[in-house]
Coordinates of C-alpha atoms and ligand atoms in Angstrom, one line a residue:
M1 CA 0.3 0.3 0.2
T2 CA 1.8 3.2 -0.7
E3 CA 2.0 5.9 2.0
I4 CA -0.7 9.0 1.8
K5 CA 1.7 12.3 2.1
A6 CA 0.5 14.5 3.5
K7 CA 1.4 18.3 3.6
R8 CA 1.0 20.6 7.0
L9 CA 1.1 24.3 6.2
K10 CA 3.2 27.1 8.0
P11 CA 1.2 29.2 10.1
H12 CA 1.9 32.0 8.5
E13 CA 0.9 30.8 4.4
N14 CA -2.4 31.6 3.0
I15 CA -4.5 30.1 0.4
T16 CA -2.1 30.1 -2.6
S17 CA -0.6 27.8 -0.6
V18 CA -2.9 25.8 -1.3
K19 CA -3.6 22.9 -4.0
L20 CA -7.0 21.1 -5.5
G21 CA -6.9 17.5 -4.8
C22 CA -3.6 17.4 -2.8
Y23 CA -3.9 15.8 0.8
Y24 CA -2.8 18.0 3.6
V25 CA -3.4 18.3 7.8
A26 CA -6.0 20.0 9.4
Y27 CA -6.0 21.3 12.6
K28 CA -8.5 22.0 15.6
K29 CA -9.3 25.8 16.4
D30 CA -11.4 26.8 18.1
N31 CA -14.3 24.4 17.8
H32 CA -13.5 24.3 13.6
Y33 CA -10.4 22.9 11.5
A34 CA -8.0 25.1 9.5
L35 CA -5.3 24.5 7.7
S36 CA -3.4 27.4 9.2
D37 CA -3.7 30.7 10.7
S38 CA -5.9 32.7 7.9
V39 CA -7.3 29.0 6.1
K40 CA -10.6 27.6 6.9
V41 CA -11.7 24.9 6.8
N42 CA -15.3 23.6 5.3
F43 CA -16.1 19.6 5.1
A44 CA -17.3 19.1 2.3
K45 CA -19.9 15.7 3.2
K46 CA -20.3 16.1 6.5
E47 CA -19.1 18.2 9.5
V48 CA -16.7 16.6 11.8
S49 CA -18.4 17.2 15.4
S50 CA -16.6 16.7 18.7
E51 CA -18.5 13.7 19.2
D52 CA -17.9 11.8 16.0
E53 CA -16.3 8.8 17.0
G54 CA -11.7 7.9 15.5
E55 CA -11.5 11.7 15.7
P56 CA -7.7 11.6 16.0
A57 CA -6.5 11.8 19.7
N58 CA -4.1 14.7 19.1
N59 CA -6.8 17.1 17.0
E60 CA -5.5 16.6 13.8
L61 CA -6.7 15.5 10.8
L62 CA -5.8 14.1 6.7
V63 CA -8.5 16.1 4.3
R64 CA -8.3 16.1 0.3
V65 CA -9.0 19.8 -1.2
K66 CA -12.1 19.5 -3.5
K67 CA -12.6 23.3 -3.5
I68 CA -10.9 26.3 -3.6
I69 CA -12.9 29.6 -2.3
P70 CA -11.2 32.3 -2.2
P71 CA -10.5 34.5 0.2
D72 CA -9.8 32.0 3.0
I73 CA -11.7 28.6 2.3
V74 CA -11.4 25.3 1.4
E75 CA -13.4 22.8 0.8
V76 CA -11.9 18.9 1.8
E77 CA -13.1 15.8 2.2
A78 CA -12.2 14.2 5.6
I79 CA -10.1 11.1 4.9
D80 CA -9.7 8.4 7.4
L81 CA -6.8 6.7 6.3
D82 CA -3.5 6.7 7.1
Y83 CA -1.0 8.7 6.4
V84 CA 2.8 11.0 6.5
V85 CA 3.3 14.2 6.8
E86 CA 5.9 15.8 4.3
L87 CA 8.5 18.0 5.8
D88 CA 9.3 20.9 4.2
Y89 CA 12.1 23.2 6.3
P90 CA 15.1 24.6 5.2
L91 CA 18.0 22.1 5.0
I92 CA 21.1 22.0 7.0
G93 CA 23.3 21.5 3.7
S94 CA 21.8 24.1 2.1
F95 CA 23.1 26.8 4.7
K96 CA 26.2 29.1 3.5
L97 CA 27.7 31.7 5.3
T98 CA 26.1 34.4 3.6
D99 CA 22.6 33.5 5.2
V100 CA 24.5 34.8 8.6
G101 CA 21.5 37.0 10.4
R102 CA 19.0 35.3 9.3
K103 CA 16.4 33.6 11.3
E104 CA 15.3 30.0 10.0
T105 CA 12.6 27.0 11.1
I106 CA 15.0 23.9 11.5
I107 CA 14.2 20.0 12.1
G108 CA 16.4 17.7 12.9
R109 CA 18.2 15.2 15.1
V110 CA 20.1 16.0 18.0
E111 CA 23.4 13.9 17.3
D112 CA 25.0 15.5 20.7
I113 CA 25.0 17.1 23.2
I114 CA 27.7 18.8 24.7
Q115 CA 27.5 20.9 28.0
T116 CA 30.6 22.8 27.7
S117 CA 31.2 25.4 31.2
G118 CA 29.0 28.3 28.8
P119 CA 26.4 27.5 27.0
T120 CA 24.9 24.1 26.1
L121 CA 25.8 22.7 22.0
F122 CA 23.0 20.6 20.3
S123 CA 24.4 19.2 17.1
L124 CA 21.7 18.8 15.3
F125 CA 21.4 16.2 12.1
D126 CA 19.3 16.8 9.2
G127 CA 20.5 14.2 7.1
S128 CA 22.4 16.9 4.5
G129 CA 24.6 17.9 7.3
V130 CA 25.3 18.7 10.8
L131 CA 24.8 22.4 12.5
T132 CA 26.0 23.0 15.9
L133 CA 23.2 25.0 18.0
K134 CA 24.2 26.9 20.8
S135 CA 21.5 27.9 23.4
F136 CA 23.0 29.7 26.9
A137 CA 20.6 29.1 29.7
G138 CA 23.3 30.6 32.3
P139 CA 27.1 29.7 32.4
G140 CA 27.3 26.2 32.7
I141 CA 23.2 25.6 32.6
R142 CA 21.6 22.6 30.7
A143 CA 19.7 24.4 28.4
F144 CA 16.5 22.0 26.8
P145 CA 16.4 19.8 30.0
N146 CA 14.0 18.2 28.8
I147 CA 15.2 17.7 24.8
S148 CA 18.1 14.2 25.1
K149 CA 20.4 13.2 22.6
G150 CA 18.5 11.0 19.5
D151 CA 15.1 12.9 19.7
Y152 CA 13.7 14.4 16.6
V153 CA 13.0 18.7 17.5
K154 CA 12.4 21.6 15.1
A155 CA 13.9 24.8 16.3
K156 CA 14.0 28.6 15.6
V157 CA 17.2 29.3 14.9
L158 CA 19.1 32.5 14.3
L159 CA 22.3 31.9 12.6
K160 CA 25.4 32.9 12.8
S161 CA 29.3 32.3 12.3
R162 CA 32.1 31.9 14.1
E163 CA 35.7 31.9 12.4
G164 CA 34.5 30.8 9.6
V165 CA 32.9 28.5 10.8
L166 CA 28.5 28.5 10.5
E167 CA 26.5 27.7 13.9
A168 CA 23.2 28.5 14.9
E169 CA 21.9 30.5 18.2
V170 CA 18.4 28.4 19.1
L171 CA 15.3 30.9 19.4
S172 CA 13.1 28.3 20.2
M173 CA 13.2 24.5 20.3
S174 CA 10.8 21.9 20.8
R175 CA 10.4 17.7 20.2
L176 CA 8.3 16.9 16.8
D177 CA 4.8 15.5 17.5
A178 CA 5.4 11.4 16.9
R179 CA 4.0 12.0 13.3
E180 CA 6.5 14.0 12.2
A181 CA 9.8 12.7 13.9
K182 CA 8.4 8.9 12.0
S183 CA 8.6 11.1 8.9
L184 CA 11.7 12.4 9.5
A185 CA 13.2 8.9 10.7
S186 CA 12.6 7.6 8.1
K187 CA 13.4 11.1 5.3
L188 CA 16.9 10.7 7.3
D189 CA 17.7 6.8 6.7
K190 CA 16.8 7.3 2.9
I191 CA 18.7 10.6 2.8
F192 CA 21.2 8.5 5.0
N193 CA 21.7 5.8 2.8
E194 CA 21.5 7.9 -0.2
Q195 CA 24.4 9.8 1.1
A196 CA 26.4 7.3 2.6
K197 CA 26.5 5.2 -1.3
P198 CA 29.8 5.4 -2.9
K199 CA 30.0 6.8 -6.3
N200 CA 29.9 4.9 -8.8
V201 CA 33.3 5.4 -10.8
Q202 CA 35.3 3.2 -12.9
F203 CA 38.1 1.9 -12.0
M204 CA 41.8 3.8 -13.3
V205 CA 42.4 0.4 -14.7
D206 CA 41.5 -3.1 -16.2
S207 CA 41.8 -5.5 -13.9
E208 CA 40.1 -8.7 -12.8
I209 CA 41.6 -8.7 -8.7
L210 CA 40.0 -5.3 -8.8
R211 CA 36.7 -6.3 -10.0
S212 CA 36.2 -9.4 -7.7
L213 CA 37.2 -7.1 -4.8
K214 CA 35.2 -4.9 -6.0
P215 CA 31.7 -5.5 -3.3
R216 CA 34.3 -5.3 -0.6
M217 CA 35.9 -2.2 -1.7
H218 CA 32.3 -0.8 -1.7
K219 CA 31.7 -2.0 1.6
S220 CA 35.0 0.0 3.0
A221 CA 33.7 2.8 0.6
T222 CA 30.0 2.9 2.3
L223 CA 31.4 2.4 6.1
I224 CA 34.1 5.7 5.7
R225 CA 30.9 7.5 3.7
T226 CA 28.8 6.7 7.1
S227 CA 31.2 7.4 9.1
I228 CA 32.3 11.3 8.3
I229 CA 28.3 11.8 7.6
E230 CA 27.5 10.7 11.0
G231 CA 30.3 11.6 12.9
R232 CA 32.3 9.4 13.6
P233 CA 35.9 9.8 14.3
I234 CA 38.2 8.2 11.7
I235 CA 41.6 7.2 12.9
L236 CA 43.8 5.7 9.6
R237 CA 46.5 3.8 10.7
H238 CA 49.2 2.4 8.0
H239 CA 52.4 1.3 7.4
A240 CA 55.3 3.4 7.3
D241 CA 56.6 2.6 4.4
C242 CA 56.2 4.2 1.0
D243 CA 53.3 1.9 -0.1
G244 CA 51.9 2.1 3.5
Y245 CA 51.8 6.5 3.0
S246 CA 50.9 6.2 -0.6
G247 CA 47.4 4.1 0.5
A248 CA 46.9 6.3 3.4
V249 CA 47.3 9.5 2.0
A250 CA 44.7 9.0 -1.5
L251 CA 42.4 7.8 1.1
E252 CA 43.5 10.9 3.5
R253 CA 42.5 13.1 0.2
A254 CA 39.0 11.9 -0.1
I255 CA 37.7 11.7 3.4
L256 CA 39.6 14.9 4.8
P257 CA 36.7 17.2 2.6
L258 CA 34.4 15.2 2.9
I259 CA 34.6 15.9 7.1
V260 CA 34.9 19.9 6.6
K261 CA 31.6 19.3 4.3
Y262 CA 29.4 17.1 6.0
G263 CA 30.7 18.9 10.3
N264 CA 30.2 22.0 8.0
D265 CA 33.6 22.9 10.4
V266 CA 37.1 23.0 8.8
G267 CA 37.9 21.5 12.9
A268 CA 36.3 18.5 11.9
Q269 CA 39.0 17.6 10.5
W270 CA 41.4 17.9 13.6
R271 CA 38.6 16.2 16.2
L272 CA 37.0 13.6 13.6
Y273 CA 40.7 11.9 12.2
R274 CA 43.9 11.2 12.7
R275 CA 46.7 9.2 11.5
A276 CA 49.2 7.4 12.7
P277 CA 52.1 5.5 10.6
T278 CA 53.5 2.4 12.1
K279 CA 56.8 0.9 11.8
T280 CA 55.2 -2.5 12.3
P281 CA 53.8 -4.5 9.6
Y282 CA 50.8 -5.8 11.4
Y283 CA 48.5 -3.2 14.1
D284 CA 50.9 -3.7 17.0
Y285 CA 49.4 -4.3 20.5
A286 CA 50.6 -0.5 21.8
D287 CA 49.4 0.9 19.6
V288 CA 45.7 -0.5 19.5
T289 CA 45.9 -0.1 23.2
K290 CA 47.0 3.8 22.5
D291 CA 43.7 3.9 19.7
I292 CA 41.4 2.6 22.7
S293 CA 42.6 5.0 25.7
S294 CA 42.7 7.6 23.2
A295 CA 38.7 6.7 22.1
I296 CA 37.3 6.2 25.0
E297 CA 38.8 9.9 26.7
D298 CA 37.8 11.3 23.9
T299 CA 33.8 9.8 24.2
A300 CA 33.8 10.3 28.2
R301 CA 35.3 14.6 27.1
F302 CA 33.2 15.4 24.5
G303 CA 30.9 12.5 23.6
K304 CA 32.6 11.4 20.6
K305 CA 31.2 8.1 18.9
D306 CA 33.4 5.0 19.1
P307 CA 35.8 5.6 16.4
L308 CA 36.5 3.7 13.2
I309 CA 39.6 2.1 12.7
I310 CA 40.9 1.7 9.1
L311 CA 44.7 -0.2 9.0
V312 CA 46.2 0.6 5.7
D313 CA 49.1 -2.0 4.5
H314 CA 48.8 -4.0 7.5
G315 CA 46.8 -5.8 9.1
S316 CA 45.6 -8.9 7.1
S317 CA 47.4 -11.3 8.7
G318 CA 46.2 -13.2 12.0
Q319 CA 48.8 -11.7 14.0
N320 CA 46.8 -8.8 14.5
L321 CA 43.8 -11.0 15.7
L322 CA 44.1 -9.7 19.2
A323 CA 44.7 -5.8 18.5
I324 CA 41.5 -5.8 16.1
K325 CA 39.2 -8.1 19.0
K326 CA 40.2 -5.5 21.7
L327 CA 38.7 -2.7 19.4
R328 CA 35.7 -5.1 19.0
I329 CA 35.3 -5.1 22.3
F330 CA 35.4 -1.4 22.3
G331 CA 33.1 -0.7 20.0
A332 CA 34.7 0.1 17.3
K333 CA 34.5 -0.5 13.8
V334 CA 37.0 -1.6 12.1
I335 CA 37.8 -2.0 8.4
V336 CA 41.4 -3.1 6.6
I337 CA 43.3 -2.3 3.2
D338 CA 46.4 -4.2 2.5
H339 CA 48.1 -6.5 0.8
H340 CA 49.8 -9.1 2.6
F341 CA 49.6 -12.3 2.7
P342 CA 46.5 -13.2 5.2
G343 CA 47.2 -16.5 5.5
E344 CA 45.1 -19.6 4.5
I345 CA 41.7 -18.5 2.2
K346 CA 39.0 -20.9 3.6
D347 CA 35.3 -20.1 1.1
G348 CA 36.7 -17.3 0.1
K349 CA 37.5 -15.7 3.3
A350 CA 40.4 -15.2 5.4
L351 CA 40.9 -15.5 8.9
I352 CA 40.0 -11.8 10.0
D353 CA 36.7 -11.9 8.0
D354 CA 34.8 -12.9 10.8
F355 CA 36.6 -10.3 13.0
V356 CA 36.5 -7.3 11.2
D357 CA 33.6 -4.7 9.8
A358 CA 35.4 -4.8 6.1
H359 CA 38.1 -6.6 4.4
V360 CA 40.4 -5.6 1.0
N361 CA 43.3 -8.1 -0.2
P362 CA 43.7 -9.3 -3.5
F363 CA 45.2 -12.8 -1.9
I364 CA 41.0 -13.5 -0.9
V365 CA 40.5 -13.7 -4.7
G366 CA 43.3 -15.2 -6.5
G367 CA 46.0 -12.1 -6.6
D368 CA 49.0 -11.8 -4.6
S369 CA 50.9 -8.9 -3.0
N370 CA 51.7 -7.3 -6.5
L371 CA 49.1 -5.2 -6.0
T372 CA 49.5 -2.5 -3.8
A373 CA 48.0 -1.4 -0.6
G374 CA 48.4 2.2 -2.5
M375 CA 46.6 1.0 -5.5
L376 CA 43.7 -0.3 -3.5
G377 CA 43.6 2.7 -1.8
V378 CA 43.6 5.3 -4.3
E379 CA 40.4 2.9 -6.0
I380 CA 38.7 2.9 -2.8
A381 CA 39.4 6.9 -2.5
R382 CA 37.7 7.4 -5.8
M383 CA 35.1 5.4 -4.0
I384 CA 34.3 8.0 -1.8
N385 CA 34.7 11.0 -3.3
P386 CA 35.3 11.4 -6.8
N387 CA 36.4 14.4 -6.9
V388 CA 39.7 13.6 -4.7
K389 CA 42.9 15.5 -6.7
Q390 CA 45.7 14.8 -6.5
I391 CA 46.2 10.8 -6.4
E392 CA 46.9 8.9 -9.3
F393 CA 49.9 9.4 -9.5
L394 CA 50.2 7.7 -5.8
A395 CA 49.4 4.3 -7.1
A396 CA 52.3 4.5 -9.5
L397 CA 54.6 5.4 -6.9
S398 CA 53.3 2.7 -3.5
G399 CA 54.5 0.5 -6.5
I400 CA 57.7 1.5 -7.2
G401 CA 58.2 1.2 -3.4
D402 CA 56.8 -2.1 -2.8
K403 CA 58.6 -3.8 -6.4
S404 CA 55.4 -4.3 -7.8
E405 CA 55.2 -7.3 -11.5
C406 CA 51.9 -6.6 -12.6
N407 CA 49.6 -5.8 -15.2
E408 CA 48.2 -3.3 -13.0
F409 CA 51.2 -1.7 -12.0
E410 CA 52.2 -1.1 -16.0
E411 CA 48.9 0.9 -16.6
Y412 CA 49.1 2.8 -12.9
K413 CA 52.8 4.4 -14.7
K414 CA 51.7 5.5 -17.8
I415 CA 48.8 7.3 -16.0
A416 CA 50.6 9.0 -13.6
A417 CA 53.2 9.3 -17.0
N418 CA 50.2 10.8 -18.3
A419 CA 49.9 13.6 -15.3
G420 CA 53.3 14.6 -15.3
Y421 CA 55.1 12.3 -13.0
S422 CA 58.0 10.5 -14.8
Y423 CA 58.5 6.9 -13.9
E424 CA 62.4 8.6 -12.8
F425 CA 60.3 11.2 -10.6
L426 CA 58.3 8.8 -8.7
Q427 CA 61.6 6.5 -7.8
K428 CA 63.2 9.4 -6.6
L429 CA 60.1 10.1 -4.9
S430 CA 59.8 6.8 -3.5
K431 CA 62.8 7.3 -2.1
V432 CA 62.3 10.4 -0.7
I433 CA 59.3 9.0 1.2
D434 CA 61.5 6.1 2.4
F435 CA 64.2 9.1 4.1
E436 CA 61.0 11.1 5.6
S437 CA 59.2 7.8 7.2
H438 CA 62.4 6.7 8.6
Y439 CA 62.6 10.1 11.1
L440 CA 59.0 10.6 11.4
R441 CA 58.6 7.5 12.8
F442 CA 54.7 7.2 14.5
I443 CA 54.4 11.0 14.0
E444 CA 51.4 11.6 11.6
S445 CA 53.1 15.0 10.4
R446 CA 50.0 15.7 7.9
G447 CA 50.9 18.8 6.3
L448 CA 54.6 17.9 5.8
V449 CA 53.4 14.6 4.4
D450 CA 50.4 16.6 2.5
D451 CA 53.6 18.7 0.5
L452 CA 55.9 15.9 0.4
L453 CA 53.3 14.4 -1.3
G454 CA 51.9 17.8 -3.4
A455 CA 52.9 20.9 -3.3
K456 CA 56.9 20.8 -2.3
Q457 CA 57.3 17.2 -3.6
Q458 CA 59.7 18.6 -6.5
E459 CA 62.0 21.0 -4.1
L460 CA 62.0 18.1 -1.6
V461 CA 63.1 15.6 -3.9
E462 CA 65.7 17.5 -5.4
L463 CA 66.8 18.4 -2.0
L464 CA 67.2 15.1 -0.3
T465 CA 67.9 12.9 -3.4
P466 CA 71.6 13.3 -3.9
D467 CA 71.7 13.1 0.0
I468 CA 69.8 9.9 -0.1
T469 CA 72.5 8.2 -2.8
S470 CA 75.2 8.4 -0.6
R471 CA 73.6 7.8 2.1
E472 CA 72.8 4.4 0.3
K473 CA 76.3 4.2 -1.3
A474 CA 78.4 4.0 1.9
G475 CA 75.5 2.1 3.5
L476 CA 75.6 -0.4 0.9
N477 CA 79.7 -0.4 0.6
A478 CA 80.2 -1.3 3.7
A479 CA 77.2 -4.1 3.5
L480 CA 79.2 -5.1 0.8
H481 CA 82.8 -4.6 2.4
Y482 CA 81.7 -7.2 5.1
L483 CA 79.3 -9.5 3.0
S484 CA 79.7 -13.4 4.1
K485 CA 78.6 -14.9 0.3
K486 CA 77.8 -18.4 -0.7
E487 CA 77.1 -19.6 -4.0
L488 CA 75.1 -22.6 -5.2
N489 CA 74.4 -23.5 -8.3
G490 CA 74.4 -20.2 -9.7
C491 CA 72.6 -18.6 -6.6
L492 CA 73.8 -16.3 -4.4
I493 CA 73.4 -16.2 -0.8
A494 CA 74.8 -13.3 0.6
S495 CA 74.9 -12.3 4.7
Y496 CA 76.0 -9.3 7.0
K497 CA 75.6 -8.1 10.1
V498 CA 73.2 -5.5 10.6
E499 CA 75.0 -4.1 14.3
E500 CA 78.5 -4.4 12.6
V501 CA 77.0 -2.6 9.8
C502 CA 74.3 -0.2 9.8
E503 CA 74.4 2.8 12.9
H504 CA 71.8 2.3 15.1
N505 CA 68.7 4.7 13.5
D506 CA 70.4 6.1 11.0
Y507 CA 69.7 5.8 6.9
P508 CA 69.6 3.0 5.2
P509 CA 67.9 1.2 8.6
P510 CA 68.8 -2.6 7.6
G511 CA 65.5 -3.9 5.5
K512 CA 66.6 -0.9 3.3
L513 CA 70.1 -2.3 3.3
S514 CA 68.9 -5.5 2.5
G515 CA 66.9 -4.2 -0.6
L516 CA 70.0 -2.4 -1.9
V517 CA 72.1 -5.5 -1.4
F518 CA 70.0 -7.3 -3.3
D519 CA 69.7 -4.7 -6.0
Y520 CA 73.6 -5.0 -6.0
F521 CA 73.5 -9.2 -7.1
K522 CA 70.0 -9.8 -8.6
N523 CA 71.0 -9.6 -12.2
S524 CA 74.3 -11.7 -11.3
Y525 CA 72.6 -14.9 -10.5
K526 CA 69.9 -17.1 -11.1
S527 CA 68.3 -16.7 -7.1
V528 CA 69.8 -13.9 -5.0
I529 CA 68.7 -14.3 -1.1
V530 CA 70.1 -11.0 1.3
L531 CA 70.3 -11.7 5.2
G532 CA 70.6 -9.0 7.2
I533 CA 71.2 -10.5 10.3
G534 CA 70.5 -9.1 14.3
D535 CA 70.9 -9.7 17.8
N536 CA 66.7 -11.0 17.2
F537 CA 65.8 -10.3 13.7
I538 CA 67.0 -11.3 10.5
T539 CA 65.7 -9.5 7.8
M540 CA 65.1 -10.5 4.1
R541 CA 65.2 -10.1 0.4
A542 CA 65.2 -13.0 -2.2
T543 CA 64.3 -13.8 -5.7
D544 CA 61.1 -16.7 -5.7
T545 CA 63.4 -19.6 -5.1
L546 CA 62.3 -18.6 -1.4
N547 CA 59.1 -18.0 0.5
I548 CA 59.9 -16.4 3.7
H549 CA 56.8 -17.7 5.3
A550 CA 57.4 -21.0 4.3
L551 CA 61.1 -20.6 6.4
M552 CA 59.3 -18.9 9.0
D553 CA 56.9 -21.9 10.0
F554 CA 60.1 -24.6 10.1
L555 CA 61.7 -22.3 12.1
K556 CA 58.9 -22.3 14.2
Q557 CA 58.3 -25.8 14.4
K558 CA 62.2 -26.8 14.8
L559 CA 62.4 -23.9 17.2
P560 CA 59.4 -23.9 19.2
Y561 CA 61.1 -22.0 22.3
A562 CA 63.1 -19.2 20.3
N563 CA 59.9 -17.5 19.6
I564 CA 59.8 -17.3 16.1
D565 CA 57.6 -14.3 14.9
G566 CA 57.6 -12.2 12.1
G567 CA 56.1 -10.1 9.3
G568 CA 56.0 -8.5 5.5
H569 CA 56.0 -9.6 2.6
E570 CA 56.8 -14.2 1.0
R571 CA 60.2 -12.3 -0.8
A572 CA 60.5 -9.1 1.4
G573 CA 60.0 -9.8 5.2
T574 CA 61.4 -10.0 8.9
I575 CA 61.9 -12.7 11.4
R576 CA 62.5 -12.2 14.8
F577 CA 63.6 -14.5 17.5
I578 CA 65.2 -14.7 21.1
K579 CA 68.6 -13.4 21.6
A580 CA 69.5 -16.8 23.0
A581 CA 68.2 -18.3 19.5
Q582 CA 70.6 -16.2 17.5
E583 CA 72.8 -19.2 16.6
E584 CA 69.8 -21.9 15.9
V585 CA 68.0 -19.5 13.4
I586 CA 71.5 -18.8 11.9
A587 CA 72.1 -22.8 11.5
L588 CA 68.9 -23.8 10.5
T589 CA 67.7 -21.0 7.9
N590 CA 71.4 -21.7 6.5
S591 CA 70.4 -25.2 6.2
F592 CA 67.1 -24.6 4.7
L593 CA 68.3 -22.2 2.1
E594 CA 70.9 -24.8 1.2
Q595 CA 68.5 -27.7 0.9
L596 CA 65.9 -24.9 -1.3
L597 CA 69.0 -24.5 -3.7
A598 CA 70.4 -27.4 -3.8
N599 CA 66.8 -28.8 -5.8
Ligands
MN1 MN1 52.7 -2.9 0.8

């Protein structure tokens, strides 16, 4: 059954607002019915008296206009059917700074109430945006104590601005009646769903893996848009390497303008969004504890919602499970956008799938880590916000950082070249990102990172490239000089002691140095395996002869007391262990590799 939609005239509206054949809500006024202060109602068939059964308790009646008799009478028939009231109020999202000084009557749902030491702040959401309403009942005294969070209200307000942000002063405010509230609730749901829906954009490249991942990407984009619209804080955690930065910055560039738009407030991008780089290729327990602590504090102090955590370029493996489960206990939502091996895929699902709200990872659909987190981030960013700027080159940049080899990477390189980013420049930029992230460590540094991948990238690349090159040369020379080499069937195993070759905290760090040694030898041998040996870790880089995860499993089995752990990719990663086990790990790793290369 289709619902009847009835209009409710505003008190000042006159007969010119009434349309023939339309439904209106008539209300009782001094023993007569009326549509507004000036529009009186005559009943065509029968007069409705107060004795009539079924007269609505709230003195309202659905009527249909049969005849308009100027200047102030309409002839109507009473309709005994259920109806919804059409809502006709200006939308919050349509207000601009030029509207300051205007008085408006708006409706919406109270999303938040914050009591300051001065006025009470109500944030009102009407589906088009959020507006902060201020009401002062005395210093620190709660205004409108009868109105609570979640209520549907009508407010007469005076539009104002503060530091360039639109806000409003409450002139009067009351709860909507049940019928209007119901109508608003369903309208909000409809608008919300419409706005939360990701934009239908084509992928930048033709890719079967991306096509198969589309439902998961769509789900992630929906959740991110939903969180932005409902003012849920977002914490974006990412691996602190070139790929992690590329994916995270692409998403950031899509998210921040929307937070400002829907929050009606440039400050919202600082209150409702934080990006945090992490050195580990997994979501560390210390990090999750930090995130949860600050979220709980924000909820208590500012009435913020539980956060959405987005993990980029880490988060897929079972190693993240404890951290992710902890997040769930505290009500956070979790999205993982990653290309690290997520463990065995069963029935098209990875282990962490049951514990996160969305998980995008090429391994789930038969792909591999060549499709980088940066590429996934760029494509999801475009679904979140089709107007996102300056992200096309990030996909190619991430591929360079993670040494991708696939058709998609070739396509992204072409796209970047067309946007003015030559392969040579991106190679330099990728090193600059690694270099900067080495010193930034866990600091967000939003402005610096934004400039590094934007306004100041040309200058920074020119400034830093010679220095990076000479540091890399120095590191490589030292490693090559003190390297132990073993050749087997035209294959090379090269190892060096990290503590003897790398200065603590200097650039290049051990993981990077293993990569440089690998690049130095890779064209001279059938296959190359480089081991940077530390007290309690080995950082590895290898050709496709070696699967680091297989070696890790082997070590776990042989040395169950050595706390073998680690992460990264199949050909580039780090295995960790306790110091006491170093000699055993080295001996077993050598025998594993020798056996591998002997075949
Ligand atoms: Mn990566």
